[in-house]
Amino acid sequence: MTAVDLFNTLEDLKEEEFKKFKWHLHQDILEGYQSIKVAMLENAERQDTVDVMVNTYQLQGALKVTKKVLELINRNDLVQSLPHTSSGPEGPTGPRRNDPAEDSEKRLKEVRTEFVKRVSNPVLNQLLDKLLERDVITDEEMQSVRAKVGSEKAREVIDTVRGKGSEASLDLIAALCEVDPVLSRTLGLI
């Protein structure tokens, strides 16, 4: 069972079914599996959705969640086509991403240097708008960041958000995934 199998399964969903599938991922559908933030899937295509699920739940956990959601949207035919879950370790018990909020600060610290090198000015401006909308930063903080140039601007964004804790860091990751999925993938955030 690979992420490609999950992708192929999602390819079999009609567009309306896929929207319902993503909606269910925002809900608490299985005990022990946290929901995925709306912003992480808002504009996600099928491949992005698989990436987010595997990063959040690991492969076996993503398989289990996929089966549950397919049952909820009455696509039992697709459930039958997926392999049975193994008795091996599953998503929330595995070492990666137990709770995205818990390790989001650490993840931002790990990608800080690459983020500063690679993020473009237009993306930074979009991130600032998203962070202001989500009340992660204040108007004053946004103005302070906008006064900076180049890599200093990127450093100020990531450091300001990291200083506000895990939830704020998770909001920055979600906003970056939404605004620039390619950079997010390059940084290993999805």
PDB file of C-alpha atoms in Angstrom:
ATOM      1  CA  MET A   1       0.000   0.000   0.000  1.00  0.00           C
ATOM      2  CA  THR A   2       1.474   3.328  -1.075  1.00  0.00           C
ATOM      3  CA  ALA A   3       0.428   6.960  -1.274  1.00  0.00           C
ATOM      4  CA  VAL A   4      -0.145   6.314  -4.997  1.00  0.00           C
ATOM      5  CA  ASP A   5      -2.899   3.836  -4.067  1.00  0.00           C
ATOM      6  CA  LEU A   6      -4.593   6.541  -1.994  1.00  0.00           C
ATOM      7  CA  PHE A   7      -4.202   9.034  -4.833  1.00  0.00           C
ATOM      8  CA  ASN A   8      -5.725   6.578  -7.327  1.00  0.00           C
ATOM      9  CA  THR A   9      -8.658   6.049  -4.974  1.00  0.00           C
ATOM     10  CA  LEU A  10      -9.271   9.794  -4.695  1.00  0.00           C
ATOM     11  CA  GLU A  11      -9.080  10.024  -8.497  1.00  0.00           C
ATOM     12  CA  ASP A  12     -12.168   7.772  -8.599  1.00  0.00           C
ATOM     13  CA  LEU A  13     -14.226  10.347  -6.697  1.00  0.00           C
ATOM     14  CA  LYS A  14     -16.425  12.821  -8.543  1.00  0.00           C
ATOM     15  CA  GLU A  15     -15.709  16.476  -7.753  1.00  0.00           C
ATOM     16  CA  GLU A  16     -18.647  16.774  -5.340  1.00  0.00           C
ATOM     17  CA  GLU A  17     -17.594  13.558  -3.568  1.00  0.00           C
ATOM     18  CA  PHE A  18     -14.041  14.882  -3.282  1.00  0.00           C
ATOM     19  CA  LYS A  19     -15.335  18.089  -1.645  1.00  0.00           C
ATOM     20  CA  LYS A  20     -17.280  15.973   0.862  1.00  0.00           C
ATOM     21  CA  PHE A  21     -14.183  13.826   1.438  1.00  0.00           C
ATOM     22  CA  LYS A  22     -12.121  16.916   2.328  1.00  0.00           C
ATOM     23  CA  TRP A  23     -14.933  18.255   4.525  1.00  0.00           C
ATOM     24  CA  HIS A  24     -14.913  15.053   6.579  1.00  0.00           C
ATOM     25  CA  LEU A  25     -11.152  15.397   7.113  1.00  0.00           C
ATOM     26  CA  HIS A  26     -11.894  18.627   9.031  1.00  0.00           C
ATOM     27  CA  GLN A  27     -14.118  16.684  11.446  1.00  0.00           C
ATOM     28  CA  ASP A  28     -13.164  14.322  14.271  1.00  0.00           C
ATOM     29  CA  ILE A  29     -14.060  11.149  12.403  1.00  0.00           C
ATOM     30  CA  LEU A  30     -11.892   8.560  14.146  1.00  0.00           C
ATOM     31  CA  GLU A  31     -10.909   8.432  17.789  1.00  0.00           C
ATOM     32  CA  GLY A  32      -7.210   9.115  18.195  1.00  0.00           C
ATOM     33  CA  TYR A  33      -6.899  10.948  14.871  1.00  0.00           C
ATOM     34  CA  GLN A  34      -6.985  14.732  14.932  1.00  0.00           C
ATOM     35  CA  SER A  35      -8.833  16.652  12.280  1.00  0.00           C
ATOM     36  CA  ILE A  36      -6.920  18.519   9.592  1.00  0.00           C
ATOM     37  CA  LYS A  37      -7.173  22.328   9.564  1.00  0.00           C
ATOM     38  CA  VAL A  38      -9.443  23.757   6.878  1.00  0.00           C
ATOM     39  CA  ALA A  39      -6.692  25.966   5.433  1.00  0.00           C
ATOM     40  CA  MET A  40      -4.438  22.979   4.778  1.00  0.00           C
ATOM     41  CA  LEU A  41      -7.004  21.465   2.392  1.00  0.00           C
ATOM     42  CA  GLU A  42      -8.969  24.485   1.209  1.00  0.00           C
ATOM     43  CA  ASN A  43      -7.433  24.642  -2.274  1.00  0.00           C
ATOM     44  CA  ALA A  44      -5.807  21.214  -2.208  1.00  0.00           C
ATOM     45  CA  GLU A  45      -6.084  18.951  -5.219  1.00  0.00           C
ATOM     46  CA  ARG A  46      -6.096  15.171  -4.815  1.00  0.00           C
ATOM     47  CA  GLN A  47      -2.309  14.809  -4.714  1.00  0.00           C
ATOM     48  CA  ASP A  48      -1.982  17.603  -2.138  1.00  0.00           C
ATOM     49  CA  THR A  49      -4.706  15.987  -0.030  1.00  0.00           C
ATOM     50  CA  VAL A  50      -2.849  12.666  -0.006  1.00  0.00           C
ATOM     51  CA  ASP A  51       0.386  14.453   0.965  1.00  0.00           C
ATOM     52  CA  VAL A  52      -1.311  16.239   3.869  1.00  0.00           C
ATOM     53  CA  MET A  53      -2.980  13.019   5.059  1.00  0.00           C
ATOM     54  CA  VAL A  54       0.252  10.990   4.939  1.00  0.00           C
ATOM     55  CA  ASN A  55       2.197  13.768   6.694  1.00  0.00           C
ATOM     56  CA  THR A  56      -0.486  14.027   9.367  1.00  0.00           C
ATOM     57  CA  TYR A  57      -1.395  10.369   9.929  1.00  0.00           C
ATOM     58  CA  GLN A  58       1.460   8.400   8.286  1.00  0.00           C
ATOM     59  CA  LEU A  59       0.580   5.890   5.582  1.00  0.00           C
ATOM     60  CA  GLN A  60      -1.350   3.304   7.613  1.00  0.00           C
ATOM     61  CA  GLY A  61      -3.268   6.003   9.479  1.00  0.00           C
ATOM     62  CA  ALA A  62      -4.098   7.753   6.194  1.00  0.00           C
ATOM     63  CA  LEU A  63      -5.427   4.450   4.857  1.00  0.00           C
ATOM     64  CA  LYS A  64      -7.623   3.967   7.923  1.00  0.00           C
ATOM     65  CA  VAL A  65      -8.972   7.537   7.753  1.00  0.00           C
ATOM     66  CA  THR A  66      -9.560   7.225   3.988  1.00  0.00           C
ATOM     67  CA  LYS A  67     -11.607   4.064   4.503  1.00  0.00           C
ATOM     68  CA  LYS A  68     -13.710   5.717   7.201  1.00  0.00           C
ATOM     69  CA  VAL A  69     -14.404   8.811   5.075  1.00  0.00           C
ATOM     70  CA  LEU A  70     -15.252   6.689   2.029  1.00  0.00           C
ATOM     71  CA  GLU A  71     -17.797   4.828   4.168  1.00  0.00           C
ATOM     72  CA  LEU A  72     -19.263   8.154   5.318  1.00  0.00           C
ATOM     73  CA  ILE A  73     -19.735   9.347   1.726  1.00  0.00           C
ATOM     74  CA  ASN A  74     -21.217   5.981   0.680  1.00  0.00           C
ATOM     75  CA  ARG A  75     -18.352   4.853  -1.535  1.00  0.00           C
ATOM     76  CA  ASN A  76     -18.021   1.361  -0.075  1.00  0.00           C
ATOM     77  CA  ASP A  77     -16.976   0.122  -3.517  1.00  0.00           C
ATOM     78  CA  LEU A  78     -13.747   2.086  -3.122  1.00  0.00           C
ATOM     79  CA  VAL A  79     -13.269   0.855   0.454  1.00  0.00           C
ATOM     80  CA  GLN A  80     -13.260  -2.703  -0.904  1.00  0.00           C
ATOM     81  CA  SER A  81     -10.548  -1.833  -3.413  1.00  0.00           C
ATOM     82  CA  LEU A  82      -8.143  -0.637  -0.703  1.00  0.00           C
ATOM     83  CA  PRO A  83      -5.916  -3.118   1.148  1.00  0.00           C
ATOM     84  CA  HIS A  84      -6.795  -4.070   4.705  1.00  0.00           C
ATOM     85  CA  THR A  85      -4.941  -2.072   7.334  1.00  0.00           C
ATOM     86  CA  SER A  86      -2.004  -3.944   8.776  1.00  0.00           C
ATOM     87  CA  SER A  87      -1.402  -4.536  12.432  1.00  0.00           C
ATOM     88  CA  GLY A  88       1.727  -2.375  12.249  1.00  0.00           C
ATOM     89  CA  PRO A  89       2.059   1.091  13.743  1.00  0.00           C
ATOM     90  CA  GLU A  90      -0.503   3.637  12.647  1.00  0.00           C
ATOM     91  CA  GLY A  91      -0.493   7.389  12.252  1.00  0.00           C
ATOM     92  CA  PRO A  92      -1.048   8.905  15.675  1.00  0.00           C
ATOM     93  CA  THR A  93       1.154   6.323  17.411  1.00  0.00           C
ATOM     94  CA  GLY A  94       4.011   6.750  14.942  1.00  0.00           C
ATOM     95  CA  PRO A  95       6.872   9.191  15.380  1.00  0.00           C
ATOM     96  CA  ARG A  96       5.765  11.850  12.862  1.00  0.00           C
ATOM     97  CA  ARG A  97       3.215  14.576  13.388  1.00  0.00           C
ATOM     98  CA  ASN A  98       1.161  13.256  16.309  1.00  0.00           C
ATOM     99  CA  ASP A  99      -0.382  16.680  16.724  1.00  0.00           C
ATOM    100  CA  PRO A 100       0.522  19.237  14.080  1.00  0.00           C
ATOM    101  CA  ALA A 101       0.219  22.082  16.589  1.00  0.00           C
ATOM    102  CA  GLU A 102       2.713  20.454  18.951  1.00  0.00           C
ATOM    103  CA  ASP A 103       5.570  20.255  16.477  1.00  0.00           C
ATOM    104  CA  SER A 104       4.767  23.229  14.252  1.00  0.00           C
ATOM    105  CA  GLU A 105       7.221  25.543  16.042  1.00  0.00           C
ATOM    106  CA  LYS A 106       9.951  22.933  15.658  1.00  0.00           C
ATOM    107  CA  ARG A 107       9.087  22.434  11.984  1.00  0.00           C
ATOM    108  CA  LEU A 108       9.324  26.180  11.322  1.00  0.00           C
ATOM    109  CA  LYS A 109      12.678  26.331  13.093  1.00  0.00           C
ATOM    110  CA  GLU A 110      13.950  23.428  10.962  1.00  0.00           C
ATOM    111  CA  VAL A 111      12.926  25.086   7.678  1.00  0.00           C
ATOM    112  CA  ARG A 112      13.754  28.677   8.688  1.00  0.00           C
ATOM    113  CA  THR A 113      16.964  29.011   6.640  1.00  0.00           C
ATOM    114  CA  GLU A 114      15.422  27.558   3.460  1.00  0.00           C
ATOM    115  CA  PHE A 115      12.234  29.593   3.953  1.00  0.00           C
ATOM    116  CA  VAL A 116      14.276  32.813   4.197  1.00  0.00           C
ATOM    117  CA  LYS A 117      16.258  31.880   1.063  1.00  0.00           C
ATOM    118  CA  ARG A 118      13.351  30.759  -1.109  1.00  0.00           C
ATOM    119  CA  VAL A 119      10.225  32.740  -0.214  1.00  0.00           C
ATOM    120  CA  SER A 120       9.343  35.529  -2.637  1.00  0.00           C
ATOM    121  CA  ASN A 121       8.201  39.017  -1.688  1.00  0.00           C
ATOM    122  CA  PRO A 122       4.694  38.573  -3.193  1.00  0.00           C
ATOM    123  CA  VAL A 123       4.246  35.352  -1.190  1.00  0.00           C
ATOM    124  CA  LEU A 124       5.403  37.120   1.988  1.00  0.00           C
ATOM    125  CA  ASN A 125       2.826  39.861   1.400  1.00  0.00           C
ATOM    126  CA  GLN A 126       0.069  37.279   0.906  1.00  0.00           C
ATOM    127  CA  LEU A 127       1.200  35.486   4.077  1.00  0.00           C
ATOM    128  CA  LEU A 128       1.045  38.745   6.021  1.00  0.00           C
ATOM    129  CA  ASP A 129      -2.524  39.321   4.818  1.00  0.00           C
ATOM    130  CA  LYS A 130      -3.549  35.777   5.801  1.00  0.00           C
ATOM    131  CA  LEU A 131      -1.868  36.046   9.215  1.00  0.00           C
ATOM    132  CA  LEU A 132      -3.601  39.372   9.876  1.00  0.00           C
ATOM    133  CA  GLU A 133      -6.983  37.910   8.818  1.00  0.00           C
ATOM    134  CA  ARG A 134      -6.456  35.005  11.235  1.00  0.00           C
ATOM    135  CA  ASP A 135      -5.441  37.365  14.079  1.00  0.00           C
ATOM    136  CA  VAL A 136      -1.994  35.792  14.283  1.00  0.00           C
ATOM    137  CA  ILE A 137      -0.297  39.176  13.878  1.00  0.00           C
ATOM    138  CA  THR A 138      -1.371  42.721  14.662  1.00  0.00           C
ATOM    139  CA  ASP A 139      -1.487  45.689  12.292  1.00  0.00           C
ATOM    140  CA  GLU A 140       1.643  47.066  13.959  1.00  0.00           C
ATOM    141  CA  GLU A 141       3.534  43.795  13.461  1.00  0.00           C
ATOM    142  CA  MET A 142       2.469  43.706   9.827  1.00  0.00           C
ATOM    143  CA  GLN A 143       3.701  47.276   9.275  1.00  0.00           C
ATOM    144  CA  SER A 144       6.989  46.450  10.999  1.00  0.00           C
ATOM    145  CA  VAL A 145       7.533  43.461   8.697  1.00  0.00           C
ATOM    146  CA  ARG A 146       6.566  45.408   5.577  1.00  0.00           C
ATOM    147  CA  ALA A 147       9.203  48.028   6.430  1.00  0.00           C
ATOM    148  CA  LYS A 148      11.914  45.371   6.114  1.00  0.00           C
ATOM    149  CA  VAL A 149      13.403  44.253   2.804  1.00  0.00           C
ATOM    150  CA  GLY A 150      14.480  40.927   1.328  1.00  0.00           C
ATOM    151  CA  SER A 151      15.598  38.194   3.654  1.00  0.00           C
ATOM    152  CA  GLU A 152      15.121  40.426   6.720  1.00  0.00           C
ATOM    153  CA  LYS A 153      11.412  40.555   5.916  1.00  0.00           C
ATOM    154  CA  ALA A 154      11.206  36.751   5.717  1.00  0.00           C
ATOM    155  CA  ARG A 155      13.159  36.357   8.982  1.00  0.00           C
ATOM    156  CA  GLU A 156      10.859  38.809  10.742  1.00  0.00           C
ATOM    157  CA  VAL A 157       7.730  36.928   9.595  1.00  0.00           C
ATOM    158  CA  ILE A 158       8.898  33.487  10.669  1.00  0.00           C
ATOM    159  CA  ASP A 159      10.464  34.674  13.951  1.00  0.00           C
ATOM    160  CA  THR A 160       7.455  36.777  14.960  1.00  0.00           C
ATOM    161  CA  VAL A 161       5.080  33.881  14.368  1.00  0.00           C
ATOM    162  CA  ARG A 162       7.321  31.282  16.050  1.00  0.00           C
ATOM    163  CA  GLY A 163       7.494  33.542  19.102  1.00  0.00           C
ATOM    164  CA  LYS A 164       3.715  33.317  19.438  1.00  0.00           C
ATOM    165  CA  GLY A 165       3.675  29.556  19.936  1.00  0.00           C
ATOM    166  CA  SER A 166       2.485  26.371  18.310  1.00  0.00           C
ATOM    167  CA  GLU A 167      -0.969  27.451  17.154  1.00  0.00           C
ATOM    168  CA  ALA A 168       0.408  30.561  15.459  1.00  0.00           C
ATOM    169  CA  SER A 169       3.152  28.475  13.851  1.00  0.00           C
ATOM    170  CA  LEU A 170       0.552  26.031  12.571  1.00  0.00           C
ATOM    171  CA  ASP A 171      -1.422  28.946  11.115  1.00  0.00           C
ATOM    172  CA  LEU A 172       1.681  30.140   9.238  1.00  0.00           C
ATOM    173  CA  ILE A 173       2.282  26.641   7.871  1.00  0.00           C
ATOM    174  CA  ALA A 174      -1.357  26.373   6.768  1.00  0.00           C
ATOM    175  CA  ALA A 175      -1.229  29.816   5.134  1.00  0.00           C
ATOM    176  CA  LEU A 176       2.008  28.957   3.314  1.00  0.00           C
ATOM    177  CA  CYS A 177       0.500  25.665   2.087  1.00  0.00           C
ATOM    178  CA  GLU A 178      -2.431  27.652   0.731  1.00  0.00           C
ATOM    179  CA  VAL A 179      -0.452  30.531  -0.825  1.00  0.00           C
ATOM    180  CA  ASP A 180       2.553  28.601  -2.162  1.00  0.00           C
ATOM    181  CA  PRO A 181       2.067  24.807  -2.203  1.00  0.00           C
ATOM    182  CA  VAL A 182       5.233  24.307  -4.262  1.00  0.00           C
ATOM    183  CA  LEU A 183       7.437  25.997  -1.655  1.00  0.00           C
ATOM    184  CA  SER A 184       5.548  24.164   1.100  1.00  0.00           C
ATOM    185  CA  ARG A 185       6.350  20.850  -0.573  1.00  0.00           C
ATOM    186  CA  THR A 186       9.984  21.862  -1.103  1.00  0.00           C
ATOM    187  CA  LEU A 187      10.256  22.677   2.608  1.00  0.00           C
ATOM    188  CA  GLY A 188       8.609  19.363   3.534  1.00  0.00           C
ATOM    189  CA  LEU A 189       5.606  21.018   5.178  1.00  0.00           C
ATOM    190  CA  ILE A 190       3.116  18.989   3.110  1.00  0.00           C
TER     191      ILE A 190
END
